[in-house]
PDB file of C-alpha atoms and ligand atoms in Angstrom:
ATOM      1  CA  UNK A   1      14.140   0.905 -16.404  1.00  0.00           C
ATOM      2  CA  UNK A   2      13.436   3.512 -13.673  1.00  0.00           C
ATOM      3  CA  UNK A   3      11.093   3.589 -10.678  1.00  0.00           C
ATOM      4  CA  UNK A   4       9.886   7.033  -9.817  1.00  0.00           C
ATOM      5  CA  UNK A   5       9.100   7.125  -6.129  1.00  0.00           C
ATOM      6  CA  UNK A   6       8.785   9.077  -2.975  1.00  0.00           C
ATOM      7  CA  UNK A   7      10.329   6.386  -0.830  1.00  0.00           C
ATOM      8  CA  UNK A   8       8.508   6.931   2.511  1.00  0.00           C
ATOM      9  CA  UNK A   9       4.974   6.942   1.155  1.00  0.00           C
ATOM     10  CA  UNK A  10       2.750   3.881   1.582  1.00  0.00           C
ATOM     11  CA  UNK A  11       2.187   3.357  -2.141  1.00  0.00           C
ATOM     12  CA  UNK A  12       5.953   3.370  -2.894  1.00  0.00           C
ATOM     13  CA  UNK A  13       6.702   1.243   0.116  1.00  0.00           C
ATOM     14  CA  UNK A  14       4.224  -1.351  -1.173  1.00  0.00           C
ATOM     15  CA  UNK A  15       6.337  -1.786  -4.282  1.00  0.00           C
ATOM     16  CA  UNK A  16       9.644  -1.700  -2.328  1.00  0.00           C
ATOM     17  CA  UNK A  17       8.556  -4.363   0.088  1.00  0.00           C
ATOM     18  CA  UNK A  18       7.243  -6.476  -2.804  1.00  0.00           C
ATOM     19  CA  UNK A  19      10.585  -6.165  -4.646  1.00  0.00           C
ATOM     20  CA  UNK A  20      12.449  -7.085  -1.502  1.00  0.00           C
ATOM     21  CA  UNK A  21      10.323 -10.222  -1.117  1.00  0.00           C
ATOM     22  CA  UNK A  22      10.862 -11.413  -4.650  1.00  0.00           C
ATOM     23  CA  UNK A  23      14.564 -10.403  -4.657  1.00  0.00           C
ATOM     24  CA  UNK A  24      14.314  -7.776  -7.426  1.00  0.00           C
ATOM     25  CA  UNK A  25      16.245  -4.491  -7.799  1.00  0.00           C
ATOM     26  CA  UNK A  26      15.589  -1.447  -9.889  1.00  0.00           C
ATOM     27  CA  UNK A  27      17.037   2.065 -10.403  1.00  0.00           C
ATOM     28  CA  UNK A  28      15.099   4.675  -8.519  1.00  0.00           C
ATOM     29  CA  UNK A  29      14.405   8.344  -9.114  1.00  0.00           C
ATOM     30  CA  UNK A  30      13.190  10.415  -6.135  1.00  0.00           C
ATOM     31  CA  UNK A  31      10.073  12.594  -6.641  1.00  0.00           C
ATOM     32  CA  UNK A  32       9.325  15.504  -4.316  1.00  0.00           C
ATOM     33  CA  UNK A  33       5.569  15.289  -3.815  1.00  0.00           C
ATOM     34  CA  UNK A  34       5.253  18.251  -1.496  1.00  0.00           C
ATOM     35  CA  UNK A  35       7.313  20.345  -3.989  1.00  0.00           C
ATOM     36  CA  UNK A  36       4.774  19.348  -6.680  1.00  0.00           C
ATOM     37  CA  UNK A  37       7.200  17.387  -8.888  1.00  0.00           C
ATOM     38  CA  UNK A  38       4.424  14.845  -9.658  1.00  0.00           C
ATOM     39  CA  UNK A  39       1.969  17.524 -10.829  1.00  0.00           C
ATOM     40  CA  UNK A  40       4.335  18.980 -13.484  1.00  0.00           C
ATOM     41  CA  UNK A  41       3.035  18.507 -17.077  1.00  0.00           C
ATOM     42  CA  UNK A  42       6.034  16.313 -17.809  1.00  0.00           C
ATOM     43  CA  UNK A  43       5.265  13.792 -14.935  1.00  0.00           C
ATOM     44  CA  UNK A  44       1.541  13.851 -15.586  1.00  0.00           C
ATOM     45  CA  UNK A  45       2.145  12.943 -19.228  1.00  0.00           C
ATOM     46  CA  UNK A  46       4.017   9.843 -18.057  1.00  0.00           C
ATOM     47  CA  UNK A  47       1.736   8.797 -15.255  1.00  0.00           C
ATOM     48  CA  UNK A  48      -1.829   7.732 -16.036  1.00  0.00           C
ATOM     49  CA  UNK A  49      -2.765   8.186 -12.329  1.00  0.00           C
ATOM     50  CA  UNK A  50      -0.591  11.240 -11.786  1.00  0.00           C
ATOM     51  CA  UNK A  51       0.901   9.711  -8.660  1.00  0.00           C
ATOM     52  CA  UNK A  52       3.941   7.749  -7.513  1.00  0.00           C
ATOM     53  CA  UNK A  53       5.098   5.075  -7.837  1.00  0.00           C
ATOM     54  CA  UNK A  54       5.566   5.110 -11.595  1.00  0.00           C
ATOM     55  CA  UNK A  55       7.683   2.532 -13.509  1.00  0.00           C
ATOM     56  CA  UNK A  56       9.264   3.683 -16.760  1.00  0.00           C
ATOM     57  CA  UNK A  57      10.501   0.860 -18.968  1.00  0.00           C
ATOM     58  CA  UNK A  58      13.489   1.119 -21.328  1.00  0.00           C
ATOM     59  CA  UNK A  59      11.250   1.372 -24.370  1.00  0.00           C
ATOM     60  CA  UNK A  60       9.395   4.362 -22.822  1.00  0.00           C
ATOM     61  CA  UNK A  61       6.320   2.471 -21.680  1.00  0.00           C
ATOM     62  CA  UNK A  62       5.019   3.750 -18.321  1.00  0.00           C
ATOM     63  CA  UNK A  63       3.171   1.787 -15.681  1.00  0.00           C
ATOM     64  CA  UNK A  64       1.496   3.586 -12.762  1.00  0.00           C
ATOM     65  CA  UNK A  65      -0.456   2.098  -9.924  1.00  0.00           C
ATOM     66  CA  UNK A  66       1.550   0.203  -7.299  1.00  0.00           C
ATOM     67  CA  UNK A  67      -0.234  -3.118  -7.745  1.00  0.00           C
ATOM     68  CA  UNK A  68       0.203  -3.029 -11.448  1.00  0.00           C
ATOM     69  CA  UNK A  69       3.935  -2.453 -10.936  1.00  0.00           C
ATOM     70  CA  UNK A  70       4.103  -5.385  -8.542  1.00  0.00           C
ATOM     71  CA  UNK A  71       2.362  -7.623 -11.025  1.00  0.00           C
ATOM     72  CA  UNK A  72       4.774  -6.600 -13.767  1.00  0.00           C
ATOM     73  CA  UNK A  73       7.809  -7.498 -11.671  1.00  0.00           C
ATOM     74  CA  UNK A  74       6.164 -10.703 -10.440  1.00  0.00           C
ATOM     75  CA  UNK A  75       5.955 -11.877 -14.107  1.00  0.00           C
ATOM     76  CA  UNK A  76       9.377 -10.576 -15.106  1.00  0.00           C
ATOM     77  CA  UNK A  77      11.445 -11.853 -12.174  1.00  0.00           C
ATOM     78  CA  UNK A  78      11.545 -15.626 -11.537  1.00  0.00           C
ATOM     79  CA  UNK A  79      10.543 -16.108  -7.928  1.00  0.00           C
ATOM     80  CA  UNK A  80       8.808 -18.561  -5.708  1.00  0.00           C
ATOM     81  CA  UNK A  81       7.271 -16.059  -3.276  1.00  0.00           C
ATOM     82  CA  UNK A  82       3.793 -16.448  -4.772  1.00  0.00           C
ATOM     83  CA  UNK A  83       2.671 -13.151  -3.398  1.00  0.00           C
ATOM     84  CA  UNK A  84      -0.435 -13.063  -5.612  1.00  0.00           C
ATOM     85  CA  UNK A  85      -1.251 -16.647  -4.677  1.00  0.00           C
ATOM     86  CA  UNK A  86      -1.120 -19.898  -6.616  1.00  0.00           C
ATOM     87  CA  UNK A  87      -3.614 -20.070  -9.504  1.00  0.00           C
ATOM     88  CA  UNK A  88      -7.109 -21.107  -8.425  1.00  0.00           C
ATOM     89  CA  UNK A  89      -8.541 -20.784  -4.912  1.00  0.00           C
ATOM     90  CA  UNK A  90      -5.409 -19.287  -3.369  1.00  0.00           C
ATOM     91  CA  UNK A  91      -5.176 -16.404  -5.884  1.00  0.00           C
ATOM     92  CA  UNK A  92      -8.926 -15.724  -5.467  1.00  0.00           C
ATOM     93  CA  UNK A  93      -8.498 -15.464  -1.698  1.00  0.00           C
ATOM     94  CA  UNK A  94      -5.473 -13.186  -2.111  1.00  0.00           C
ATOM     95  CA  UNK A  95      -7.427 -10.984  -4.460  1.00  0.00           C
ATOM     96  CA  UNK A  96     -10.437 -10.921  -2.107  1.00  0.00           C
ATOM     97  CA  UNK A  97      -8.455  -9.929   0.996  1.00  0.00           C
ATOM     98  CA  UNK A  98      -6.284  -7.510  -0.898  1.00  0.00           C
ATOM     99  CA  UNK A  99      -9.310  -5.640  -2.243  1.00  0.00           C
ATOM    100  CA  UNK A 100     -10.990  -5.661   1.161  1.00  0.00           C
ATOM    101  CA  UNK A 101      -7.916  -4.291   2.946  1.00  0.00           C
ATOM    102  CA  UNK A 102      -7.246  -1.769   0.260  1.00  0.00           C
ATOM    103  CA  UNK A 103     -10.823  -0.433  -0.227  1.00  0.00           C
ATOM    104  CA  UNK A 104     -11.998  -0.573   3.347  1.00  0.00           C
ATOM    105  CA  UNK A 105      -8.734   0.139   5.025  1.00  0.00           C
ATOM    106  CA  UNK A 106      -5.965   1.835   3.147  1.00  0.00           C
ATOM    107  CA  UNK A 107      -8.107   4.072   0.922  1.00  0.00           C
ATOM    108  CA  UNK A 108     -10.159   5.203   3.914  1.00  0.00           C
ATOM    109  CA  UNK A 109      -6.868   5.920   5.676  1.00  0.00           C
ATOM    110  CA  UNK A 110      -5.569   7.895   2.725  1.00  0.00           C
ATOM    111  CA  UNK A 111      -8.841   9.953   2.528  1.00  0.00           C
ATOM    112  CA  UNK A 112      -8.605  10.639   6.250  1.00  0.00           C
ATOM    113  CA  UNK A 113      -4.922  11.711   5.987  1.00  0.00           C
ATOM    114  CA  UNK A 114      -5.416  13.894   2.947  1.00  0.00           C
ATOM    115  CA  UNK A 115      -8.617  15.666   4.108  1.00  0.00           C
ATOM    116  CA  UNK A 116      -7.702  16.122   7.750  1.00  0.00           C
ATOM    117  CA  UNK A 117      -4.098  17.240   7.303  1.00  0.00           C
ATOM    118  CA  UNK A 118      -4.653  19.164   4.068  1.00  0.00           C
ATOM    119  CA  UNK A 119      -1.261  17.824   2.945  1.00  0.00           C
ATOM    120  CA  UNK A 120      -2.220  18.223  -0.759  1.00  0.00           C
ATOM    121  CA  UNK A 121      -4.314  21.389  -0.337  1.00  0.00           C
ATOM    122  CA  UNK A 122      -2.250  22.960  -3.138  1.00  0.00           C
ATOM    123  CA  UNK A 123      -3.912  20.575  -5.559  1.00  0.00           C
ATOM    124  CA  UNK A 124      -7.218  19.370  -4.168  1.00  0.00           C
ATOM    125  CA  UNK A 125     -10.181  20.661  -2.172  1.00  0.00           C
ATOM    126  CA  UNK A 126      -9.828  19.185   1.331  1.00  0.00           C
ATOM    127  CA  UNK A 127     -13.028  18.516   3.223  1.00  0.00           C
ATOM    128  CA  UNK A 128     -12.372  17.988   6.901  1.00  0.00           C
ATOM    129  CA  UNK A 129     -15.742  16.347   7.601  1.00  0.00           C
ATOM    130  CA  UNK A 130     -14.997  13.742   4.908  1.00  0.00           C
ATOM    131  CA  UNK A 131     -11.582  13.263   6.502  1.00  0.00           C
ATOM    132  CA  UNK A 132     -13.140  12.609   9.906  1.00  0.00           C
ATOM    133  CA  UNK A 133     -15.759  10.266   8.494  1.00  0.00           C
ATOM    134  CA  UNK A 134     -13.027   8.370   6.597  1.00  0.00           C
ATOM    135  CA  UNK A 135     -10.992   8.094   9.801  1.00  0.00           C
ATOM    136  CA  UNK A 136     -14.046   6.723  11.616  1.00  0.00           C
ATOM    137  CA  UNK A 137     -14.517   4.117   8.821  1.00  0.00           C
ATOM    138  CA  UNK A 138     -10.823   3.150   8.790  1.00  0.00           C
ATOM    139  CA  UNK A 139     -10.882   2.658  12.563  1.00  0.00           C
ATOM    140  CA  UNK A 140     -14.110   0.601  12.332  1.00  0.00           C
ATOM    141  CA  UNK A 141     -12.421  -1.651   9.798  1.00  0.00           C
ATOM    142  CA  UNK A 142      -9.762  -2.616  12.369  1.00  0.00           C
ATOM    143  CA  UNK A 143     -12.331  -4.858  14.127  1.00  0.00           C
ATOM    144  CA  UNK A 144     -12.836  -6.821  10.919  1.00  0.00           C
ATOM    145  CA  UNK A 145      -9.134  -7.124  10.370  1.00  0.00           C
ATOM    146  CA  UNK A 146      -8.564  -8.234  13.919  1.00  0.00           C
ATOM    147  CA  UNK A 147     -11.339 -10.857  13.617  1.00  0.00           C
ATOM    148  CA  UNK A 148      -9.871 -12.215  10.383  1.00  0.00           C
ATOM    149  CA  UNK A 149      -6.388 -12.482  11.928  1.00  0.00           C
ATOM    150  CA  UNK A 150      -7.786 -14.312  14.995  1.00  0.00           C
ATOM    151  CA  UNK A 151      -8.027 -17.489  12.855  1.00  0.00           C
ATOM    152  CA  UNK A 152      -5.477 -16.932  10.132  1.00  0.00           C
ATOM    153  CA  UNK A 153      -1.690 -16.506  10.301  1.00  0.00           C
ATOM    154  CA  UNK A 154      -1.808 -14.156   7.269  1.00  0.00           C
ATOM    155  CA  UNK A 155      -4.612 -12.144   5.708  1.00  0.00           C
ATOM    156  CA  UNK A 156      -5.365 -14.583   2.845  1.00  0.00           C
ATOM    157  CA  UNK A 157      -4.610 -17.751   4.767  1.00  0.00           C
ATOM    158  CA  UNK A 158      -1.447 -19.585   5.788  1.00  0.00           C
ATOM    159  CA  UNK A 159       0.874 -17.823   3.372  1.00  0.00           C
ATOM    160  CA  UNK A 160       2.239 -14.294   3.165  1.00  0.00           C
ATOM    161  CA  UNK A 161       0.776 -12.383   0.270  1.00  0.00           C
ATOM    162  CA  UNK A 162       0.503  -8.943  -1.258  1.00  0.00           C
ATOM    163  CA  UNK A 163      -2.607  -8.422   0.900  1.00  0.00           C
ATOM    164  CA  UNK A 164      -0.363  -8.488   4.007  1.00  0.00           C
ATOM    165  CA  UNK A 165       1.921  -5.828   2.525  1.00  0.00           C
ATOM    166  CA  UNK A 166      -1.087  -3.553   1.980  1.00  0.00           C
ATOM    167  CA  UNK A 167      -2.455  -4.338   5.402  1.00  0.00           C
ATOM    168  CA  UNK A 168       0.874  -3.677   7.058  1.00  0.00           C
ATOM    169  CA  UNK A 169       1.075  -0.203   5.396  1.00  0.00           C
ATOM    170  CA  UNK A 170      -2.518   0.521   6.426  1.00  0.00           C
ATOM    171  CA  UNK A 171      -1.671  -0.231  10.020  1.00  0.00           C
ATOM    172  CA  UNK A 172       1.489   1.885   9.900  1.00  0.00           C
ATOM    173  CA  UNK A 173      -0.625   4.776   8.630  1.00  0.00           C
ATOM    174  CA  UNK A 174      -3.165   4.394  11.421  1.00  0.00           C
ATOM    175  CA  UNK A 175      -0.396   4.254  14.049  1.00  0.00           C
ATOM    176  CA  UNK A 176       1.706   6.976  12.567  1.00  0.00           C
ATOM    177  CA  UNK A 177      -0.795   9.632  11.357  1.00  0.00           C
ATOM    178  CA  UNK A 178      -3.676   8.940  13.761  1.00  0.00           C
ATOM    179  CA  UNK A 179      -1.872   7.546  16.813  1.00  0.00           C
ATOM    180  CA  UNK A 180      -4.318   4.550  16.968  1.00  0.00           C
ATOM    181  CA  UNK A 181      -3.167   2.245  19.689  1.00  0.00           C
ATOM    182  CA  UNK A 182      -3.078  -1.103  17.857  1.00  0.00           C
ATOM    183  CA  UNK A 183      -1.055  -2.804  20.531  1.00  0.00           C
ATOM    184  CA  UNK A 184      -3.704  -2.349  23.187  1.00  0.00           C
ATOM    185  CA  UNK A 185      -7.098  -2.981  21.541  1.00  0.00           C
ATOM    186  CA  UNK A 186      -6.310  -5.324  18.650  1.00  0.00           C
ATOM    187  CA  UNK A 187      -4.278  -8.264  19.870  1.00  0.00           C
ATOM    188  CA  UNK A 188      -4.401 -10.309  16.655  1.00  0.00           C
ATOM    189  CA  UNK A 189      -3.379  -7.333  14.482  1.00  0.00           C
ATOM    190  CA  UNK A 190      -0.594  -6.596  16.950  1.00  0.00           C
ATOM    191  CA  UNK A 191       0.868 -10.166  16.715  1.00  0.00           C
ATOM    192  CA  UNK A 192       0.669 -10.166  12.878  1.00  0.00           C
ATOM    193  CA  UNK A 193       2.054  -6.619  12.496  1.00  0.00           C
ATOM    194  CA  UNK A 194       4.933  -7.354  14.834  1.00  0.00           C
ATOM    195  CA  UNK A 195       5.732 -10.546  12.890  1.00  0.00           C
ATOM    196  CA  UNK A 196       5.829  -8.658   9.596  1.00  0.00           C
ATOM    197  CA  UNK A 197       7.770  -5.773  11.004  1.00  0.00           C
ATOM    198  CA  UNK A 198      10.509  -8.146  12.182  1.00  0.00           C
ATOM    199  CA  UNK A 199      11.080  -9.343   8.568  1.00  0.00           C
ATOM    200  CA  UNK A 200      14.046  -7.594   6.945  1.00  0.00           C
ATOM    201  CA  UNK A 201      12.083  -7.155   3.699  1.00  0.00           C
ATOM    202  CA  UNK A 202       9.552  -4.926   5.534  1.00  0.00           C
ATOM    203  CA  UNK A 203      12.170  -2.563   6.933  1.00  0.00           C
TER     204      UNK A 203
HETATM  205  N1  LIG B 301      -3.644   3.785  -6.126  1.00  0.00           N
HETATM  206  C1  LIG B 301      -2.353   4.416  -6.280  1.00  0.00           C
HETATM  207  C2  LIG B 301      -2.164   5.461  -5.190  1.00  0.00           C
HETATM  208  C3  LIG B 301      -0.915   6.238  -5.394  1.00  0.00           C
HETATM  209  C4  LIG B 301      -0.812   7.418  -4.433  1.00  0.00           C
HETATM  210  O1  LIG B 301      -1.858   7.899  -3.887  1.00  0.00           O
HETATM  211  N2  LIG B 301       0.442   7.924  -4.267  1.00  0.00           N
HETATM  212  C5  LIG B 301       0.591   9.090  -3.452  1.00  0.00           C
HETATM  213  C6  LIG B 301       1.717   8.794  -2.454  1.00  0.00           C
HETATM  214  S1  LIG B 301       1.173   7.468  -1.356  1.00  0.00           S
HETATM  215  C7  LIG B 301       0.896  10.253  -4.336  1.00  0.00           C
HETATM  216  O2  LIG B 301       1.614  10.121  -5.332  1.00  0.00           O
HETATM  217  N3  LIG B 301       0.443  11.484  -3.921  1.00  0.00           N
HETATM  218  C8  LIG B 301       0.688  12.679  -4.644  1.00  0.00           C
HETATM  219  C9  LIG B 301      -0.541  13.359  -5.075  1.00  0.00           C
HETATM  220  O3  LIG B 301      -1.682  12.836  -4.825  1.00  0.00           O
HETATM  221  O4  LIG B 301      -0.424  14.447  -5.727  1.00  0.00           O
HETATM  222  C10 LIG B 301      -1.223   3.353  -6.231  1.00  0.00           C
HETATM  223  O5  LIG B 301      -1.432   2.314  -5.574  1.00  0.00           O
HETATM  224  O6  LIG B 301      -0.180   3.521  -6.836  1.00  0.00           O
END
């Protein structure tokens, strides 16, 4: 089994943090995104989404999409981390907050990054106005996130979940790429993000 990744990217870090939390290990193959390794016909044939991370199983089956890879490991590796939540209400709440933070936060952040920086301009048409609008939407979402965290220790409730991993990476992107000052204006995000950042699994 091999995990194709570009280790520093948010989508690959999502899988790495998840694996750390459930105590799983996997062989890794580094993919040079800027050099276009993921857009070669060979990689595109393996990856349904054309992106990293990509998990290749020993029988040649390929799984792309970071959340699908996390789900695969969660079933394969005995663990009590419960990162997708216990069946019933808890898993529904995890799913709800995970989709909210992904669709309204991380994807908006990705669109802002890609369209403003032109990082992937060798393979897509970058529209700076769309990038700026996406950045505005991602920043506006911070208020919702801060409000949620004002009465909840973690995004989906009292327990750490995959939604927190995605939220953590969204905040890193906003701080790193757009220099958004989380520590000043968003006190509840600040406390939660600092708490996660102190965990060795999130390093
Ligand atoms: N929804 C996908 C997103 C994957 C994704 O956007 N990966 C980026 C790195 S964070 C990538 O491979 N970019 C290369 C490209 O778009 O050509 C997932 O969660 O796996």
